[in-house]
CSV table of C-alpha atoms in Angstrom, one decimal:
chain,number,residue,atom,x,y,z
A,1,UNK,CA,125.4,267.9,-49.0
A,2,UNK,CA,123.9,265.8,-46.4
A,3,UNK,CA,121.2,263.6,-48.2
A,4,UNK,CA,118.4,261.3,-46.2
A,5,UNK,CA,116.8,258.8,-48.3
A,6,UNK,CA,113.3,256.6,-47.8
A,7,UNK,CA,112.7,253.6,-49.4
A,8,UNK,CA,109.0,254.4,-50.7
A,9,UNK,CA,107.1,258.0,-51.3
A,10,UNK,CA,104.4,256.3,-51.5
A,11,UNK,CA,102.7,253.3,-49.8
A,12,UNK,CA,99.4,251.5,-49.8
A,13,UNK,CA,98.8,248.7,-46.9
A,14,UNK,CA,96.2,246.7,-45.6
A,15,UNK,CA,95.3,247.1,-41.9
A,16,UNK,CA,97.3,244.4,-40.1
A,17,UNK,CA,99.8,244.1,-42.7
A,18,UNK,CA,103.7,244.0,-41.2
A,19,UNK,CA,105.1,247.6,-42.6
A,20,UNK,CA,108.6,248.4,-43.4
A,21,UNK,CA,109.8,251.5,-43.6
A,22,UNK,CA,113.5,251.9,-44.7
A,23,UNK,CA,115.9,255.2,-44.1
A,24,UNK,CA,119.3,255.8,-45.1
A,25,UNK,CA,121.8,258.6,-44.6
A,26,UNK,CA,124.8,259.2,-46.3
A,27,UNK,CA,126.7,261.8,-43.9
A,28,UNK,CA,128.1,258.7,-41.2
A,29,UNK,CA,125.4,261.2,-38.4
A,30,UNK,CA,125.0,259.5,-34.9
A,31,UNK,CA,121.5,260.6,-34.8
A,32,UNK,CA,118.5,259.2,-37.2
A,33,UNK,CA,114.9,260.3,-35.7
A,34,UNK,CA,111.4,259.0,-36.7
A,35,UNK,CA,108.2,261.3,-36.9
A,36,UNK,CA,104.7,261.4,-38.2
A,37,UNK,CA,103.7,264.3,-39.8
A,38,UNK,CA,99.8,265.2,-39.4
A,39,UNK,CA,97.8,268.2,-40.2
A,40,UNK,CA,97.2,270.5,-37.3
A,41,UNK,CA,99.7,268.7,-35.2
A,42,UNK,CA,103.3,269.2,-36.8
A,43,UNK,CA,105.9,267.1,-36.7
A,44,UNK,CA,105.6,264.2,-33.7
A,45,UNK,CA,108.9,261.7,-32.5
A,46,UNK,CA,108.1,258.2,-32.8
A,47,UNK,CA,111.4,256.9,-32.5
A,48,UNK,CA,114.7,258.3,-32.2
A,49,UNK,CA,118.5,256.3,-32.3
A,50,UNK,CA,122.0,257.8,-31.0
A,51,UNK,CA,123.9,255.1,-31.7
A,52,UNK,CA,123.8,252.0,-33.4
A,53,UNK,CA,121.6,249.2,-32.0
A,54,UNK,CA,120.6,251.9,-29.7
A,55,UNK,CA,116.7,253.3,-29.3
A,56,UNK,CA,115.0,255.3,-27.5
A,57,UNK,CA,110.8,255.9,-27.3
A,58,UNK,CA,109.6,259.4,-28.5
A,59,UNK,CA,106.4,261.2,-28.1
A,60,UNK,CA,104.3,258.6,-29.7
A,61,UNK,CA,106.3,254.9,-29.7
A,62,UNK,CA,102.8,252.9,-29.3
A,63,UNK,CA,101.8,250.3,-32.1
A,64,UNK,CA,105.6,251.3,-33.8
A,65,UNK,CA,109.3,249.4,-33.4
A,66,UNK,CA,112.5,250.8,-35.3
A,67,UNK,CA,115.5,248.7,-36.0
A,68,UNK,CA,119.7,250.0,-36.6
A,69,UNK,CA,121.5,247.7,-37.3
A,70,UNK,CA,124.2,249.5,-39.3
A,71,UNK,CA,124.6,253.1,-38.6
A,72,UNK,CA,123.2,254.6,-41.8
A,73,UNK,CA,120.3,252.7,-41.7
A,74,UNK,CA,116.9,253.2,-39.6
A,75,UNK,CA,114.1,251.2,-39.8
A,76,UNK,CA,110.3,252.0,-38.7
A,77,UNK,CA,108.1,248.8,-38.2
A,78,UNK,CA,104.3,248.8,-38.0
A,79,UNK,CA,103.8,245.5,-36.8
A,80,UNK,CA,100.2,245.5,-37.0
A,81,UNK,CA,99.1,248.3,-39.7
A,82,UNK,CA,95.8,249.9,-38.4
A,83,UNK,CA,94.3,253.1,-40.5
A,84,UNK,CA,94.9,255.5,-37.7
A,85,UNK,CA,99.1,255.5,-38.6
A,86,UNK,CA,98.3,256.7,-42.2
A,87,UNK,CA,100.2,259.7,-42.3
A,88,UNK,CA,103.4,261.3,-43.3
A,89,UNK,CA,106.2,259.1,-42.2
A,90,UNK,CA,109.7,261.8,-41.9
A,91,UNK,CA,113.0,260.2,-40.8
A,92,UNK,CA,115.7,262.6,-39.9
A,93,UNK,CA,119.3,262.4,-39.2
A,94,UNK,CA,122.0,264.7,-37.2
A,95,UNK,CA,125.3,264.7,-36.0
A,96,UNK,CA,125.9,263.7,-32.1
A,97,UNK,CA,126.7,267.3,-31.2
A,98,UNK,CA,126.8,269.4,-27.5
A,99,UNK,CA,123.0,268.7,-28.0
A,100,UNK,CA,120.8,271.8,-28.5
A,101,UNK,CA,122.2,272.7,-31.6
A,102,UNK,CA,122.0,269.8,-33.5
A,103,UNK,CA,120.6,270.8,-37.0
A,104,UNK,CA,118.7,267.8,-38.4
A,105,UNK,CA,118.1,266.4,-42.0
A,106,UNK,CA,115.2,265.1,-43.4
A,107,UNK,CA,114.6,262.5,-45.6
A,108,UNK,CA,111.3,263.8,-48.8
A,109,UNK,CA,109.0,261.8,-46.4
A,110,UNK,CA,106.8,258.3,-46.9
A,111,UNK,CA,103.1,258.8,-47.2
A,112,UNK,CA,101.5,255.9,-46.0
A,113,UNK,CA,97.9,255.1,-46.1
A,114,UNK,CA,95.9,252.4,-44.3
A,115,UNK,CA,93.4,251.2,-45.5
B,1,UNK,CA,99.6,269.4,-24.1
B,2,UNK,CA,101.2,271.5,-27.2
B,3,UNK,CA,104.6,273.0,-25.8
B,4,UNK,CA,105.5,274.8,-29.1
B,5,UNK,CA,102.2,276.7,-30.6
B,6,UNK,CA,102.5,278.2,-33.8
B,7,UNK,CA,98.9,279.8,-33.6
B,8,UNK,CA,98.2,280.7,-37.2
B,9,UNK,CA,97.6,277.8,-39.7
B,10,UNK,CA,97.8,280.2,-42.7
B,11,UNK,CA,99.3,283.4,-44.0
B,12,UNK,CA,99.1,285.5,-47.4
B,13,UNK,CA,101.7,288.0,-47.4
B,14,UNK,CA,101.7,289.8,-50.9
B,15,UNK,CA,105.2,289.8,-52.9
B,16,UNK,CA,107.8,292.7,-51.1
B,17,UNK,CA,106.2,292.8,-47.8
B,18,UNK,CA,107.0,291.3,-45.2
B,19,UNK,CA,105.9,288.2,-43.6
B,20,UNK,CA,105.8,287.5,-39.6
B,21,UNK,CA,105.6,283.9,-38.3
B,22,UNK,CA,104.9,283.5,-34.8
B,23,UNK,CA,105.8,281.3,-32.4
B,24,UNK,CA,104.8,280.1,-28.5
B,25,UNK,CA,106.7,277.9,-26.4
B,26,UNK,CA,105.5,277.4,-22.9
B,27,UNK,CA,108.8,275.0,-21.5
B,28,UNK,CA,111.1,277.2,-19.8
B,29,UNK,CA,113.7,275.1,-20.4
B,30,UNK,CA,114.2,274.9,-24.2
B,31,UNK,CA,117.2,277.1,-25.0
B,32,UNK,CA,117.8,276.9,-28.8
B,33,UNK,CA,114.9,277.4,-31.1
B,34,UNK,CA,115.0,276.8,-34.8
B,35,UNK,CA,112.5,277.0,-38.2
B,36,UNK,CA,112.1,274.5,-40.7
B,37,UNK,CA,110.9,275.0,-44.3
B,38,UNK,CA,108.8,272.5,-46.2
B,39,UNK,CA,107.7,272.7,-49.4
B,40,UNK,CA,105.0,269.9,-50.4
B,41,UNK,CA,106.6,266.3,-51.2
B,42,UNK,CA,110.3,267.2,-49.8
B,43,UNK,CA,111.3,267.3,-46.1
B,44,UNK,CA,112.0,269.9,-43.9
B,45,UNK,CA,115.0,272.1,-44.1
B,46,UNK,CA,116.6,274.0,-42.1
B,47,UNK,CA,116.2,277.4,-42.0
B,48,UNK,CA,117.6,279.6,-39.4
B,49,UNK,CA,118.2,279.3,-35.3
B,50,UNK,CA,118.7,281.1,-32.2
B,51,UNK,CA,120.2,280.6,-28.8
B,52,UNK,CA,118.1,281.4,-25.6
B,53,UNK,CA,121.1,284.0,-24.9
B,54,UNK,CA,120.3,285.9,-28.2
B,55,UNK,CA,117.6,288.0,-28.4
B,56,UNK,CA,118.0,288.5,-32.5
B,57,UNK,CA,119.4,286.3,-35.7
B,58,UNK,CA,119.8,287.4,-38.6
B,59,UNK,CA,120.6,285.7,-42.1
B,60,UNK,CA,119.8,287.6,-45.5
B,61,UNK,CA,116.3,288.2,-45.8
B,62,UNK,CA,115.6,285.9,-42.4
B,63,UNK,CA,115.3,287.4,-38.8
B,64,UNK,CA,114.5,285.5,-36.1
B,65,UNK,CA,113.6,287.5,-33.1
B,66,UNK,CA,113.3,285.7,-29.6
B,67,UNK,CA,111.3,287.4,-26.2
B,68,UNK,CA,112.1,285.1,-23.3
B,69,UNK,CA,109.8,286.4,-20.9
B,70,UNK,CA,107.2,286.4,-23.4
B,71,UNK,CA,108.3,282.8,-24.2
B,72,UNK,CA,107.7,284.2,-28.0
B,73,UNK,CA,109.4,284.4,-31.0
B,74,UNK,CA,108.9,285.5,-34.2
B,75,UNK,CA,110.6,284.5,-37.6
B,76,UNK,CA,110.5,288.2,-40.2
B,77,UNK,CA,111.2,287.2,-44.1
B,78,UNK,CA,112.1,290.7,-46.0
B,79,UNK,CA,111.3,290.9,-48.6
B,80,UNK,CA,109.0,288.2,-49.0
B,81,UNK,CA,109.0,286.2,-52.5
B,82,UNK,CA,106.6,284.0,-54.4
B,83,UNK,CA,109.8,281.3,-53.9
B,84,UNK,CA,108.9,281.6,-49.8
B,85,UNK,CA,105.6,280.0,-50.3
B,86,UNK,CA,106.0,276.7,-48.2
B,87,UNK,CA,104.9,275.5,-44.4
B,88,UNK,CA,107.5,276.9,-41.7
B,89,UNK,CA,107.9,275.1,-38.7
B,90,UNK,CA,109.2,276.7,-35.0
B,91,UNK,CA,111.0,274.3,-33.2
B,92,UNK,CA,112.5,274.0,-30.1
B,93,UNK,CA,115.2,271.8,-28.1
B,94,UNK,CA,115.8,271.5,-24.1
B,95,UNK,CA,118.7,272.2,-22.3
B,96,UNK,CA,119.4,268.5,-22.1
B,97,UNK,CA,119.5,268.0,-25.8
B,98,UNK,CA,118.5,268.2,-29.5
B,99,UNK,CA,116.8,264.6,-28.7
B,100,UNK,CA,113.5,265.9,-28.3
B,101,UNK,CA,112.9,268.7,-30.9
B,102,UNK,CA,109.8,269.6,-29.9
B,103,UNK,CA,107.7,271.2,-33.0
B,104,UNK,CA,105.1,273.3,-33.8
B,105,UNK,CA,101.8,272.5,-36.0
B,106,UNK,CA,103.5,274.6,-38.9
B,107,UNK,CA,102.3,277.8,-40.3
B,108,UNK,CA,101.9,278.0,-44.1
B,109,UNK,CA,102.7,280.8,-45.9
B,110,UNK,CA,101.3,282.2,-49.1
B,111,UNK,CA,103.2,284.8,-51.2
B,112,UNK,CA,101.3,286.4,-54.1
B,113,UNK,CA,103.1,287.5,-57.0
């Protein structure tokens, strides 16, 4: 079973604190993705990674950076925490594939609130 | 500019019956559509897909049913059980590649016992 961990359910910052959001994956996938999930909106692509060291902006990349370093691991930075990115943070993973049929993984999610 | 619509924020579907998510896309290019199941405090899973050169999926009490001239398509659970209750999620991928998943706002669906 292909299991995608987050460091934190549950998060409390300050707005301009320096956030850290840590994701893992245990199945060696190419792929990790970072959304936001908000009502009324569904799921949104902050970030995504093919590769290690590799990034690419999603949908919605302003006031975010993401870091890989090893493959496993994906990071999502707020460098400047400001109350409108409290929301459901989702990081997913998938293998590198013949593209559309990549099934992804999700991690249980990070709730973060600004405040 | 919403390219996946999933129209209906809610639906109560009593225990038996059957339950009919809808989807819209308005991207001709997406070929391979998928749903996603959340249940509060766990992530998305995956649920069931189809191919743009499919017009029908099935898998147990899932069907997903895809009109590409309508750019609709509609995910049938039969019969539907208490157990289904969760927010479902339409999805879509480009030719290019799964990349940029586009999704929908997420329906959520309430069976009653």
């Amino acid at each position: 079973d292909v299991k995608v961990t987050q460091s934190s359910r549950y998060l409390v910052k300050r707005t301009g604190e320096k956030v850290f959001l840590e994701c893992v994956q245990d199945m060696d996938h190419e792929n990790m993705f970072w959304y936001r999930q908000d009502p009324g909106l569904g799921l949104r692509l902050i970030y995504f990674s093919y590769d290690v060291k590799m990034k690419e902006k999603g949908d919605i990349p302003e006031g975010y950076s993401v870091s890989r370093e090893k493959k496993e691991r994906f990071s999502l930075i707020l460098e400047s925490a400001s109350t409108n990115q409290t929301s459901m943070y989702l990081c997913a993973s998938s293998l590198a594939g013949t593209g559309s049929s990549d099934t992804q993984y999700f991690g249980p999610g990070t709730r973060l609130t600004v405040l | 500019d919403q390219q996946v619509k999933q129209n209906s924020p809610s639906l109560s579907v009593q225990e038996g019956r059957i339950s009919i998510l809808n989807c819209d896309y308005t991207n001709s290019m997406f070929d391979y559509f998928l749903w996603y199941k959340k249940y509060p405090a766990e992530g998305p899973t995956f649920l069931i897909s189809i191919s743009s050169i499919k017009d029908k999926n099935e898998d147990g009490r899932f069907t997903v049913f895809l009109n590409k001239s309508a750019k609709h398509l509609s995910l049938h659970i039969v019969p539907s059980q208490p157990g289904d209750s969760a927010v479902y999620f339409c999805a879509a991928s480009p030719l290019a590649g799964g990349f940029k998943t586009i999704f929908g706002a997420g329906t959520r669906l309430f069976v009653k016992a």
